[in-house]
Short mmCIF file of C-alpha atoms and ligand atoms in Angstrom, two decimals:
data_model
loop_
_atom_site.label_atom_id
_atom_site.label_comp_id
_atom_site.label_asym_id
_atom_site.label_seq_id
_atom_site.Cartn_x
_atom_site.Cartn_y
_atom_site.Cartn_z
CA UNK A 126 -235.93 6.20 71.95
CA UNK A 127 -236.32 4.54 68.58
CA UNK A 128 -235.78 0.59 68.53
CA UNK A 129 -232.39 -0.15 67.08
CA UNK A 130 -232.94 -2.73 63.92
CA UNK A 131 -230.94 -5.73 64.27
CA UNK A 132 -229.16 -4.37 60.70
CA UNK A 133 -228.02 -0.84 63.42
CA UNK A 134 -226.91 -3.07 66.22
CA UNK A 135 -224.78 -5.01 63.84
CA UNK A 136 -223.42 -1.71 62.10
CA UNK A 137 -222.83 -0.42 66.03
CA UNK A 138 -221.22 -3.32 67.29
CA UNK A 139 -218.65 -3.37 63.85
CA UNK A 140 -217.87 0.11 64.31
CA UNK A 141 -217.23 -0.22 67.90
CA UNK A 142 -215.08 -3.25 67.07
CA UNK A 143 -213.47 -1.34 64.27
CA UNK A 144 -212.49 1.28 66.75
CA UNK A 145 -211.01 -1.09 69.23
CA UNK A 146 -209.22 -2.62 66.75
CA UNK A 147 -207.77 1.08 65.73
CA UNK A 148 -207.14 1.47 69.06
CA UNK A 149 -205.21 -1.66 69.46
CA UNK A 150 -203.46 -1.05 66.77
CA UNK A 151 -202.20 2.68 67.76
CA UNK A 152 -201.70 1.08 72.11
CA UNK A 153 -199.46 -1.79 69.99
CA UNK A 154 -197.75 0.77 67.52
CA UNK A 155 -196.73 2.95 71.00
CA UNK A 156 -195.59 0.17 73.19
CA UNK A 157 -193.54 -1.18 70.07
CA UNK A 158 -191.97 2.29 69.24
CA UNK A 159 -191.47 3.09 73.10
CA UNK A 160 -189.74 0.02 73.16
CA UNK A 161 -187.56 0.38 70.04
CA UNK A 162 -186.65 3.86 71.51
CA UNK A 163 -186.27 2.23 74.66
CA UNK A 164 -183.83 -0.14 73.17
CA UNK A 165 -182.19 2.56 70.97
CA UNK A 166 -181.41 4.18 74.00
CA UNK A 167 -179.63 2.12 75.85
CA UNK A 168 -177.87 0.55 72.97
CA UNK A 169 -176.07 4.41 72.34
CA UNK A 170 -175.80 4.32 76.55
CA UNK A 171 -173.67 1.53 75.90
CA UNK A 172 -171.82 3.09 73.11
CA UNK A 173 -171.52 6.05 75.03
CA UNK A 174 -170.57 4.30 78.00
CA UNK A 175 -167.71 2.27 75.87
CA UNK A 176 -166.46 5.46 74.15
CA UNK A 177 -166.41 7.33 77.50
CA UNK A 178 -163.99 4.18 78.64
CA UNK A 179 -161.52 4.27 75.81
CA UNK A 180 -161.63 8.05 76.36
CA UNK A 181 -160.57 7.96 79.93
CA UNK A 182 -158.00 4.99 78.98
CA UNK A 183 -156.36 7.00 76.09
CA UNK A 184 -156.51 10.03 78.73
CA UNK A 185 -154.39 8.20 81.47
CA UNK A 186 -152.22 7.31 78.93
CA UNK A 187 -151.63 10.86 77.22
CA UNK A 188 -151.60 11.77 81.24
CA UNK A 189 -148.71 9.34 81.73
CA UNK A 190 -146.86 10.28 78.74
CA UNK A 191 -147.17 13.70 79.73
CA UNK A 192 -146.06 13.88 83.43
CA UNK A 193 -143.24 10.64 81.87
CA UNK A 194 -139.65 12.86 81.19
CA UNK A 195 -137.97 12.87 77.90
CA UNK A 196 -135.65 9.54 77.23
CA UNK A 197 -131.44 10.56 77.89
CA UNK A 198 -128.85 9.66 75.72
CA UNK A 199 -126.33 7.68 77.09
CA UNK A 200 -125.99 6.38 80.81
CA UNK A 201 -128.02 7.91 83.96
CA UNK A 202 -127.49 6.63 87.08
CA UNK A 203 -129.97 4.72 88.57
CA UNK A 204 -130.14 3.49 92.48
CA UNK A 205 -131.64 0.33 93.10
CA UNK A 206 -134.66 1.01 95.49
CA UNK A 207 -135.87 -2.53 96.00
CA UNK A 208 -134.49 -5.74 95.71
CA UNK A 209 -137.36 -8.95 95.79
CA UNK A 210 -136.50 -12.25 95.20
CA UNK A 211 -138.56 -15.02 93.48
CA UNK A 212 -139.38 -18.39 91.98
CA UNK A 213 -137.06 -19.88 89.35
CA UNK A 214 -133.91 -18.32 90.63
CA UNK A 215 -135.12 -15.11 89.57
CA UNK A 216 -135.02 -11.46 91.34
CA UNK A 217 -136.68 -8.56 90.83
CA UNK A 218 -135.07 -4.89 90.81
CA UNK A 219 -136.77 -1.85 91.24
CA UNK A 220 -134.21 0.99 90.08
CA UNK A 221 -135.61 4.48 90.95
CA UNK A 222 -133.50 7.54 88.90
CA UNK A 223 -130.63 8.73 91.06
CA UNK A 224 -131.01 12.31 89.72
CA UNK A 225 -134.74 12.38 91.42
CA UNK A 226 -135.95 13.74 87.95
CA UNK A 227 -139.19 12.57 86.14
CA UNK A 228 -138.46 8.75 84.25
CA UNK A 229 -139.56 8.42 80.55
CA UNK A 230 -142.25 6.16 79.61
CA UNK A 231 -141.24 3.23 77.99
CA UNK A 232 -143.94 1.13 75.62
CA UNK A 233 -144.35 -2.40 77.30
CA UNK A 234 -141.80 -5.17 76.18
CA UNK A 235 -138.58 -2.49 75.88
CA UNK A 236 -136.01 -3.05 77.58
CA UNK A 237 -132.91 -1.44 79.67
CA UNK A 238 -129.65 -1.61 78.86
CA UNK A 239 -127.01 -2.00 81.68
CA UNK A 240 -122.92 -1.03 81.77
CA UNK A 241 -121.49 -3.13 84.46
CA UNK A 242 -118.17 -3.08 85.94
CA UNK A 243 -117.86 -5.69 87.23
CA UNK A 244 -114.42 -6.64 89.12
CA UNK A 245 -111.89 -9.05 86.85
CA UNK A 246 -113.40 -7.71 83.93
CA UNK A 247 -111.07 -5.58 81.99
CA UNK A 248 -114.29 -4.03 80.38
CA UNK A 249 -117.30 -2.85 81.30
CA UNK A 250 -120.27 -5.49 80.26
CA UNK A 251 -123.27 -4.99 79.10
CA UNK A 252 -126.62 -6.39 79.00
CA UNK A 253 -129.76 -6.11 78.71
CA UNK A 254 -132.59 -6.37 80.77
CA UNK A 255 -136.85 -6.50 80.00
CA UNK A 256 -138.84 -3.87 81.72
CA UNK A 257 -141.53 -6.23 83.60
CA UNK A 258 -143.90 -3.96 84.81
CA UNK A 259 -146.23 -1.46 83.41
CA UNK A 260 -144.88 1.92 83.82
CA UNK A 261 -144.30 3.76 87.14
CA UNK A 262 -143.58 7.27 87.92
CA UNK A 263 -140.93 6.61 90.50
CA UNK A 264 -138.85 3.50 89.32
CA UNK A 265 -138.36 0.76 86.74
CA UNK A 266 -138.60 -2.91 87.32
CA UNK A 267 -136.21 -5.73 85.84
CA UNK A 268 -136.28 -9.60 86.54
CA UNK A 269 -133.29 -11.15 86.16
CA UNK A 270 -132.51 -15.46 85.94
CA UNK A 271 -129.53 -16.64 87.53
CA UNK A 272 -127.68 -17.70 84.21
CA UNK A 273 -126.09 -21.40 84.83
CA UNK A 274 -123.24 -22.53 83.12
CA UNK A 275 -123.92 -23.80 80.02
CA UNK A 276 -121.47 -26.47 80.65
CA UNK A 277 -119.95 -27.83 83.68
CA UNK A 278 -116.50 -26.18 82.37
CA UNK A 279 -117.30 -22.99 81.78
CA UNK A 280 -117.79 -20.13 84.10
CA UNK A 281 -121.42 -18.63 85.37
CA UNK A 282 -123.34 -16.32 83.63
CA UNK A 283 -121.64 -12.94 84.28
CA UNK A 284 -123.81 -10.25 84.43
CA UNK A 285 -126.87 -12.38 86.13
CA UNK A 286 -124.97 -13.77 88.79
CA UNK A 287 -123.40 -10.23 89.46
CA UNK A 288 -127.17 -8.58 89.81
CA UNK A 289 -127.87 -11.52 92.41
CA UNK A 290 -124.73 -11.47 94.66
CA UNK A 291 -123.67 -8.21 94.38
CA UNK A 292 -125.89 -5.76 93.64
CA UNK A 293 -127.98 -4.56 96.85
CA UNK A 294 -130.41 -1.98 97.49
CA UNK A 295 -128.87 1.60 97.42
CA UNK A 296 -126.20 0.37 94.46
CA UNK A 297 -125.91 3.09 91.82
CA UNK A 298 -126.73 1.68 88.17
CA UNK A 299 -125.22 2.73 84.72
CA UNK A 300 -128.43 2.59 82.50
CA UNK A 301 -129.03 3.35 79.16
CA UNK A 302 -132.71 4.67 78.36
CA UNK A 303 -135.44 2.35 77.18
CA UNK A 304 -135.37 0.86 73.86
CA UNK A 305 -136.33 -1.95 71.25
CA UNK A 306 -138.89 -2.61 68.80
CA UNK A 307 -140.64 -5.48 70.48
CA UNK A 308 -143.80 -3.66 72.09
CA UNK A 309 -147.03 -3.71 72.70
CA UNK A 310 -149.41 -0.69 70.92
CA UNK A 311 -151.75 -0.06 74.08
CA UNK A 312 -153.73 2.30 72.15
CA UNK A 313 -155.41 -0.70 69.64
CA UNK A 314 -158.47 -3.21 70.72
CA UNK A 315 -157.07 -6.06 68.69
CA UNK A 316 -157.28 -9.33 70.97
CA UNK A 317 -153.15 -10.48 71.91
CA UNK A 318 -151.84 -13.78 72.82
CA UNK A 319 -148.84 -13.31 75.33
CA UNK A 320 -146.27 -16.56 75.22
CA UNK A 321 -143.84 -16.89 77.05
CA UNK A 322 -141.69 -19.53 78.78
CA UNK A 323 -139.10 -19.58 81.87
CA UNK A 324 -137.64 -15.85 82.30
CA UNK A 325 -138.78 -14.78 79.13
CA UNK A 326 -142.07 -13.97 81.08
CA UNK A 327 -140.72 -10.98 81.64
CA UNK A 328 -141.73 -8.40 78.84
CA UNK A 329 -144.73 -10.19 78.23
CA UNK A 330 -145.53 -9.24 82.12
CA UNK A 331 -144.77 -5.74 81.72
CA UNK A 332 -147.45 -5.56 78.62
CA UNK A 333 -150.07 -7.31 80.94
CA UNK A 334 -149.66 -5.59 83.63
CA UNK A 335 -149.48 -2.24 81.12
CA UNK A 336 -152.83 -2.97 79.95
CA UNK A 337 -154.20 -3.64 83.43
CA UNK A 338 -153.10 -0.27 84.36
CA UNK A 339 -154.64 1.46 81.56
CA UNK A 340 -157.81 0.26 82.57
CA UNK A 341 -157.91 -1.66 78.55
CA UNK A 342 -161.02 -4.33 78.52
CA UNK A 343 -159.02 -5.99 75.33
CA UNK A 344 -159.14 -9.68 75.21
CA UNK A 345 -155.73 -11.32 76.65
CA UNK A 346 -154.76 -14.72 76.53
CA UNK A 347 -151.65 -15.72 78.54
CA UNK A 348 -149.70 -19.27 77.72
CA UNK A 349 -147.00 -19.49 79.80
CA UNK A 350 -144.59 -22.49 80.17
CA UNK A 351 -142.21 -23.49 82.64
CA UNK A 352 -141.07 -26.88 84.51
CA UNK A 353 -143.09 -26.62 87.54
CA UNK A 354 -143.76 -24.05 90.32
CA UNK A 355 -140.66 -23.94 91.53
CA UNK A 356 -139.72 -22.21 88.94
CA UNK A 357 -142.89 -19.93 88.06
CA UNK A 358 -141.82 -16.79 87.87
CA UNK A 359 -144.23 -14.02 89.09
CA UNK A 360 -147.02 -16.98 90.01
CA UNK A 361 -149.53 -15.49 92.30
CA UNK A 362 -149.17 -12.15 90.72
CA UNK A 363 -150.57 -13.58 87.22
CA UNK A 364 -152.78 -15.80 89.17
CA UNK A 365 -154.57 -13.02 91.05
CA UNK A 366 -154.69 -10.46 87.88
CA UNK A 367 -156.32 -13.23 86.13
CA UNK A 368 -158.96 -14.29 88.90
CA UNK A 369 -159.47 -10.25 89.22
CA UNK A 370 -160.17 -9.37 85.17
CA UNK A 371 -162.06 -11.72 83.50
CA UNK A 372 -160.49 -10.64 79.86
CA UNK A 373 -157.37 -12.15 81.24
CA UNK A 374 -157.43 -16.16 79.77
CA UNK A 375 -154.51 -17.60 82.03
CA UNK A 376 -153.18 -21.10 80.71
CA UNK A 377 -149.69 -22.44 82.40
CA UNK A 378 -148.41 -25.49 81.50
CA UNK A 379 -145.62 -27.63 83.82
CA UNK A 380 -143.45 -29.45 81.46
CA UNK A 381 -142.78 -31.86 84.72
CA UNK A 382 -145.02 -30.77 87.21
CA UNK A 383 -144.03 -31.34 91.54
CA UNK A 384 -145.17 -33.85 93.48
CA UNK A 385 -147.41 -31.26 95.49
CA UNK A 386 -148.24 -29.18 91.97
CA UNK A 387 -151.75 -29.01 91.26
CA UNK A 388 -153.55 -29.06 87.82
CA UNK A 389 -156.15 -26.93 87.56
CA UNK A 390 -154.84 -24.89 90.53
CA UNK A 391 -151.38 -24.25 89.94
CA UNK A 392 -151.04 -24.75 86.66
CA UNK A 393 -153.62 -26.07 83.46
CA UNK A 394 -151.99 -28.34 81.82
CA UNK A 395 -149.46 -30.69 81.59
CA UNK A 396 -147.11 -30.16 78.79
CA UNK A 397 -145.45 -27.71 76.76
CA UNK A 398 -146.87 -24.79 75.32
CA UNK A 399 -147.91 -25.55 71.90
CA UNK A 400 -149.87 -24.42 68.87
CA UNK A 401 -151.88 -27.06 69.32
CA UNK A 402 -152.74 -26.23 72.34
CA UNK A 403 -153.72 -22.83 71.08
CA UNK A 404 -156.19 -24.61 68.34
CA UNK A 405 -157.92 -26.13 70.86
CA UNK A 406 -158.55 -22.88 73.36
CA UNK A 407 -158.16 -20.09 70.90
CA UNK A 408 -161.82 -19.28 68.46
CA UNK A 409 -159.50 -18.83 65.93
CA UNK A 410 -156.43 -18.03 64.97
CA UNK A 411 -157.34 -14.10 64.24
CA UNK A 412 -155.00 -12.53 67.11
CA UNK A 413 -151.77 -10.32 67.79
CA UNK A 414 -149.27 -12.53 69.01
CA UNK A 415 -146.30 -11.48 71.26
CA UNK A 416 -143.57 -13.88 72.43
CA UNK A 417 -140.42 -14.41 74.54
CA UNK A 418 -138.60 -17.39 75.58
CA UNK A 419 -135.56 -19.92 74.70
CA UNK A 420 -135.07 -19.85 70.84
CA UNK A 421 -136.17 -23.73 69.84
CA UNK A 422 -139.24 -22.86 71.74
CA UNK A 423 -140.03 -19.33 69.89
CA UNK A 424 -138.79 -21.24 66.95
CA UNK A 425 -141.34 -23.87 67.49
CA UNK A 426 -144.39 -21.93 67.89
CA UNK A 427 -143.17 -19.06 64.95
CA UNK A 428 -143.29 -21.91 62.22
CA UNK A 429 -146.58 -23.92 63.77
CA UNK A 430 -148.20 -20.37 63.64
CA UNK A 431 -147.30 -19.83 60.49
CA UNK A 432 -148.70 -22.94 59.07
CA UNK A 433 -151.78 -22.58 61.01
CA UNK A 434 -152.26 -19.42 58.47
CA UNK A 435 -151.39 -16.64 61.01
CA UNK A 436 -149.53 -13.96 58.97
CA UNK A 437 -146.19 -12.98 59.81
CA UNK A 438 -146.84 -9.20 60.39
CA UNK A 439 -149.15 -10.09 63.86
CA UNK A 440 -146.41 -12.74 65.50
CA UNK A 441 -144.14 -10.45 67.48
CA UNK A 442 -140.69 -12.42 69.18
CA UNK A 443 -138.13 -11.53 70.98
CA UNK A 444 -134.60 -13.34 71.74
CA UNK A 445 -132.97 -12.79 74.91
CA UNK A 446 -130.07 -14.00 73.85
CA UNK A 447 -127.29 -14.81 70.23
CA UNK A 448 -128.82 -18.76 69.94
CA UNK A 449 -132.24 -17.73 69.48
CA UNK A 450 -131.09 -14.57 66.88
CA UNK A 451 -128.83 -17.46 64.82
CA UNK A 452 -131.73 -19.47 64.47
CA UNK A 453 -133.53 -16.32 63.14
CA UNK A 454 -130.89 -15.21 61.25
CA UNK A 455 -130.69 -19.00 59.70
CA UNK A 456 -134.16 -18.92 58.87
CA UNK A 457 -134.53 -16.92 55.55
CA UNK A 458 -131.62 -18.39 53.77
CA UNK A 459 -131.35 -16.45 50.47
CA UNK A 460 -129.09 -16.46 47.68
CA UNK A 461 -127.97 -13.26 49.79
CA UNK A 462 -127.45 -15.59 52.92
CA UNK A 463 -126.50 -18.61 52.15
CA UNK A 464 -122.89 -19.74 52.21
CA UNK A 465 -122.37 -20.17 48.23
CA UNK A 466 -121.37 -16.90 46.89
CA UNK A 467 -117.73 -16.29 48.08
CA UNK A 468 -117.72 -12.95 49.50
CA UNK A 469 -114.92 -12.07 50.99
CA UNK A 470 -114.65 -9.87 54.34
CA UNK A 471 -111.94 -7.68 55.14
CA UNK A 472 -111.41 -6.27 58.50
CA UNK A 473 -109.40 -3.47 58.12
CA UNK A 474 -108.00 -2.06 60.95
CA UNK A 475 -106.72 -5.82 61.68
CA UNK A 476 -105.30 -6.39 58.37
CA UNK A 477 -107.39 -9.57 57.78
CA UNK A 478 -109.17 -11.26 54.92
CA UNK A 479 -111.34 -14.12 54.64
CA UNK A 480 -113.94 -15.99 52.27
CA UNK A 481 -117.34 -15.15 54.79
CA UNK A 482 -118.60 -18.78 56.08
CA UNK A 483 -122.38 -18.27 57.18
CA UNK A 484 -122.05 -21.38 59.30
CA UNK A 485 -120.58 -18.06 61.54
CA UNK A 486 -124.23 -16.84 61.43
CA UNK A 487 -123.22 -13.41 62.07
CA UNK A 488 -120.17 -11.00 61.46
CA UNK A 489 -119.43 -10.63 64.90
CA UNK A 490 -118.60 -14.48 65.44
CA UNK A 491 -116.90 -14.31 62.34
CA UNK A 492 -114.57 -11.57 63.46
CA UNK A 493 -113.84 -13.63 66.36
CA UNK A 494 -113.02 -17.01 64.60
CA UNK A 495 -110.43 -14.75 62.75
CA UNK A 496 -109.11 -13.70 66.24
CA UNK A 497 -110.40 -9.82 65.29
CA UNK A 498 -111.60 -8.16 68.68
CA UNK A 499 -115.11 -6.92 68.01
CA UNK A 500 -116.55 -4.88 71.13
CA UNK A 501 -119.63 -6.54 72.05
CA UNK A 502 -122.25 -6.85 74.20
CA UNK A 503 -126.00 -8.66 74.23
CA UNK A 504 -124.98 -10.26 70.92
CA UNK A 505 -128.85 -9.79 69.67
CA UNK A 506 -128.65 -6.37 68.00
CA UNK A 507 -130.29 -4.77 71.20
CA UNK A 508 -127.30 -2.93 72.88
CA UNK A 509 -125.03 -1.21 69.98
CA UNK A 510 -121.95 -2.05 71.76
CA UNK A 511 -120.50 -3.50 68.35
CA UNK A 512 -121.60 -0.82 66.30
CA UNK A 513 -118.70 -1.00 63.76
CA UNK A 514 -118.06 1.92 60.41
CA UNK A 515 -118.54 -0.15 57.04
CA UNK A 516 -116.00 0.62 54.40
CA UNK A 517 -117.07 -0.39 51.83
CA UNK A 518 -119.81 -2.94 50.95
CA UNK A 519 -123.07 -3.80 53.00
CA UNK A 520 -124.41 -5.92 54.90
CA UNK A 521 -128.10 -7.30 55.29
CA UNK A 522 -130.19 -8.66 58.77
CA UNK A 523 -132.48 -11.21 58.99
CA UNK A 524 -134.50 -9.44 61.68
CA UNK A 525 -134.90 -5.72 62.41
CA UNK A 526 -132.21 -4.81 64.82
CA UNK A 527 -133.12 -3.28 68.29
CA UNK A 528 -130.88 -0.03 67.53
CA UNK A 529 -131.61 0.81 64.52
CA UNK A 530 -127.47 1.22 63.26
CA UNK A 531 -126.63 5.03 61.65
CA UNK A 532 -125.78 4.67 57.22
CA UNK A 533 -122.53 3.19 57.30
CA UNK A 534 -122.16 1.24 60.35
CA UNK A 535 -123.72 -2.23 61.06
CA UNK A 536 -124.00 -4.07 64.42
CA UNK A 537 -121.76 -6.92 63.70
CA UNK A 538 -123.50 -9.48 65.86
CA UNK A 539 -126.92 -10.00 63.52
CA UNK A 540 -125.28 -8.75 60.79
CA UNK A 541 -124.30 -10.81 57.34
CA UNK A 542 -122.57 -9.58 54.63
CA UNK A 543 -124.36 -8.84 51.11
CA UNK A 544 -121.54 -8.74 48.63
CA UNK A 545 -117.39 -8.02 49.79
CA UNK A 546 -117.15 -6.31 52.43
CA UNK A 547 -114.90 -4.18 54.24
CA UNK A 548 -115.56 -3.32 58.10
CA UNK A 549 -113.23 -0.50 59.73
CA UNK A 550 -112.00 -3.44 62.40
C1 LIG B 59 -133.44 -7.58 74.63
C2 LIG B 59 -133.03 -8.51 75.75
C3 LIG B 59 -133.80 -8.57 76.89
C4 LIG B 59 -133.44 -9.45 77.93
N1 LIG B 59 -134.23 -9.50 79.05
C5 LIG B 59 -133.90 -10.34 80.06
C6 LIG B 59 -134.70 -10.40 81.25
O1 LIG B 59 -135.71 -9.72 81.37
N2 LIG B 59 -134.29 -11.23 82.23
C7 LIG B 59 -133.17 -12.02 82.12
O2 LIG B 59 -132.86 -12.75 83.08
N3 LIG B 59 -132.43 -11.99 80.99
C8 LIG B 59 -132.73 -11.16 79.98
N4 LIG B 59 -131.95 -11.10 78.87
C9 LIG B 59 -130.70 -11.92 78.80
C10 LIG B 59 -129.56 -11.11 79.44
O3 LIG B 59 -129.27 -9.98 78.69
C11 LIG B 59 -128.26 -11.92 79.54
O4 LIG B 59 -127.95 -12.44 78.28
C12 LIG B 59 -128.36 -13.05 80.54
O5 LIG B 59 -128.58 -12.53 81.84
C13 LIG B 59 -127.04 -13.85 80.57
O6 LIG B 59 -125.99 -12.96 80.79
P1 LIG B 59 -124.82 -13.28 81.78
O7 LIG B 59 -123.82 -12.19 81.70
O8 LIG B 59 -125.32 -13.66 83.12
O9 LIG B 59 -124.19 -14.60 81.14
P2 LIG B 59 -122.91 -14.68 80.19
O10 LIG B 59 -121.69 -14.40 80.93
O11 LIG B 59 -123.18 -13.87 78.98
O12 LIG B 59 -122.93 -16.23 79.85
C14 LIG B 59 -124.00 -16.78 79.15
C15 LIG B 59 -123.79 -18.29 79.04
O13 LIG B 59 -122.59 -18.52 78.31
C16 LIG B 59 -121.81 -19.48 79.00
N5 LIG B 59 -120.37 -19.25 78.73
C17 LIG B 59 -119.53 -18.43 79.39
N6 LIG B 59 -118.29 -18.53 78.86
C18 LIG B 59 -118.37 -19.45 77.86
C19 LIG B 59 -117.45 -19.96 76.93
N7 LIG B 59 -116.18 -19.58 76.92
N8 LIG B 59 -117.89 -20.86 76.03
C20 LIG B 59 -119.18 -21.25 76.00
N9 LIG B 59 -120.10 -20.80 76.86
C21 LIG B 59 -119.69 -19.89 77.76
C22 LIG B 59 -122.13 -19.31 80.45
O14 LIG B 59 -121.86 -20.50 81.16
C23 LIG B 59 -123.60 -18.99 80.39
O15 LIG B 59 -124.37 -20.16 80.37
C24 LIG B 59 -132.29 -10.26 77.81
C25 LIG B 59 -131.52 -10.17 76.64
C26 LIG B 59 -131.88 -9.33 75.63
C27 LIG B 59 -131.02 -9.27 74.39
#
């Protein structure tokens, strides 16, 4: 064999190091794309994975809808199938369709409305009630609060104390299908903020627990307010959907907590619920918010959010009851609204006229100052009891009303009058 020259060895030894290097190069090019690939992979796994989720979720959903009957118009009879009581002088009914046919689905935060006869009333009254759960094939759930009197000398809330003393397990119902425009769309992603305080838990509950049930990963946060745990409605329900999905951000504040209440167990913080509050937990303000509870509290809240720069088309409220929808009502004061044009309303039928007073905040309270009957019934433009024909003239609403009223009529009690009017009353 020919001695190498040192000049060969050299030119061996670079061209074997070249080639390493080459191969290096090609073993670091594989791992790298293998690894990209690898990465690319399970990146559209996940997508997959998530799509495959929401698939499923808007699946049960179309399911639900699909095996759900079609809503009734006017009353069905309903048979109350369980009666449960709870905290905060609340009780639970579960009302199962007397007619054993299929129920309708409802969209979480509508809400029943209920014909009563109840005996010493000449009329039948009506009210209505939150659904508070998700939806069920066999029944419907409502909570209902003991109403107090709001002042020693006058009488107990009618229809709530009725539902507690009187109505038992196997009483037959007059219900009217559900309704309202203050739900929750299950089929968007968009992170929600449920409020609510005391008994206005309720449709809040019913789009938690609606979500839950549909399997929806969607970020919730829950602010709830009451006095203390004696009157925490639905407690360890909340508590243990909250400790079981970890999208679920539960924060209940005690406005005067017991002497064997708990922070960080029973409740987390001491307090009312506040927008503050929410600055301090939320990572911004960038959510849907839904919310239910005594009107200075919604009230409250509505204008803090608002000033905190959350638009008004992603805070959602309901009133339960006529203070709350005056204060709304009150709120956009207008040249249309306010009490200096002199309108004058006639109420035909009666034979009375009158320069409109918007301290009256609504037509229906008007009527009555004037001693003109008006049918009515939840006095927050939910029910349509006071559905009245318009003569002549119109009238405007500060808020969308529950039922949305026919051309030509106008539910007296969130109405306002626009111009003269005349009502057929
Ligand atoms: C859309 C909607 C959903 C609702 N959901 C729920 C729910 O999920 N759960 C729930 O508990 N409630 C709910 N409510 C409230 C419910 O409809 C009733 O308004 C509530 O139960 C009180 O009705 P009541 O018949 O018991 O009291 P009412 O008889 O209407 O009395 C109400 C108050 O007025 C006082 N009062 C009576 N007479 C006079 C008088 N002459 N002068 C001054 N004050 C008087 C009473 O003392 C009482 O404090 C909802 C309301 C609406 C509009």
């Amino acid at each position: 064999m020919p001695e190498l020259s040192l000049l060969n060895i050299f030119l061996l030894l670079g061209g074997a190091l070249l080639i390493a290097l080459v191969a290096g190069q090609l073993v670091a090019l594989v791992v790298g794309e293998t690894r990209q690939l690898r990465a690319q992979s399970l990146s559209e796994h996940v997508a997959r994975e998530l799509l495959l989720t929401s698939l499923a979720s808007a699946r049960r959903a179309q399911r639900k809808a699909e095996e759900a009957g079609a809503p009734w118009n006017g009353i069905r009879k309903f048979s109350v199938a369980r009666k449960v009581a709870d905290r905060g002088d609340a009780c639970s009914f579960y009302l199962a369709p007397h007619d054993k046919k299929s129920l309708p689905a409802f969209k979480p935060g509508q809400y029943l409305t209920f014909e009563l006869d109840i005996p010493g009333q000449k009329k039948k009254v009506i009210r209505c009630y939150s659904l508070s759960d998700s939806n069920h094939p066999d029944f419907y759930r409502v909570t209902i609060k003991r109403c107090p009197p709001s002042k020693p000398e006058h009488p107990s809330g009618l229809s709530s104390n009725f539902f507690h003393d009187h109505i038992q397990e196997g009483t037959i119902l007059d219900v009217k299908a559900p309704g309202g425009h203050f739900f929750l769309d299950t089929s968007k992603e968009v992170p929600v903020v449920l409020i609510s305080a005391g008994v206005g838990i309720t449709p809040c509950l019913s789009m938690m627990n609606e979500l839950i049930e549909l399997g929806s990963k969607r970020e919730i946060w829950w602010f709830f307010g009451c006095r203390n745990s004696g009157d925490h409605i639905m407690k360890e329900h909340v508590a243990e959907l909250a400790a079981k999905h970890e999208n679920i951000r539960l924060h209940v504040c005690y406005s005067a907590p017991g002497p064997t209440d708990e922070e960080g167990t029973d409740y987390q913080h001491k307090g009312r619920v506040t927008v503050d509050l929410f600055k301090e937990l939320l990572p911004s303000n960038n959510y849907d918010y839904y919310m239910c509870g005594p009107g200075p509290f919604m009230e409250s809240i509505t204008t803090a959010l608002t000033e905190w720069g959350v638009p008004d088309n992603r805070v959602h409220f309901e009133a339960f009851g006529p203070a709350s929808v005056k204060k709304k009502a009150a709120a956009p004061v207008t040249a249309e609204t306010s009490a200096a044009p002199a309108f004058k309303v006639t109420f035909g039928k009666s034979g009375q006229t009158a320069d409109w007073n918007a301290k009256f905040g609504n037509l229906l309270e008007f009527a009555t100052s004037l001693g003109v009957a008006l049918p009515s019934g939840c006095c927050a433009g939910q029910c349509g009891t006071c559905l009245t024909a318009i003569r002549s003239g119109n009238v405007i609403y500060a808020n969308e009303p529950g039922s949305k009223p026919e051309p030509g009529t106008c539910l007296a009690c969130v109405a306002l009058p626009q111009g003269d009017l005349v009502l057929d009353a």
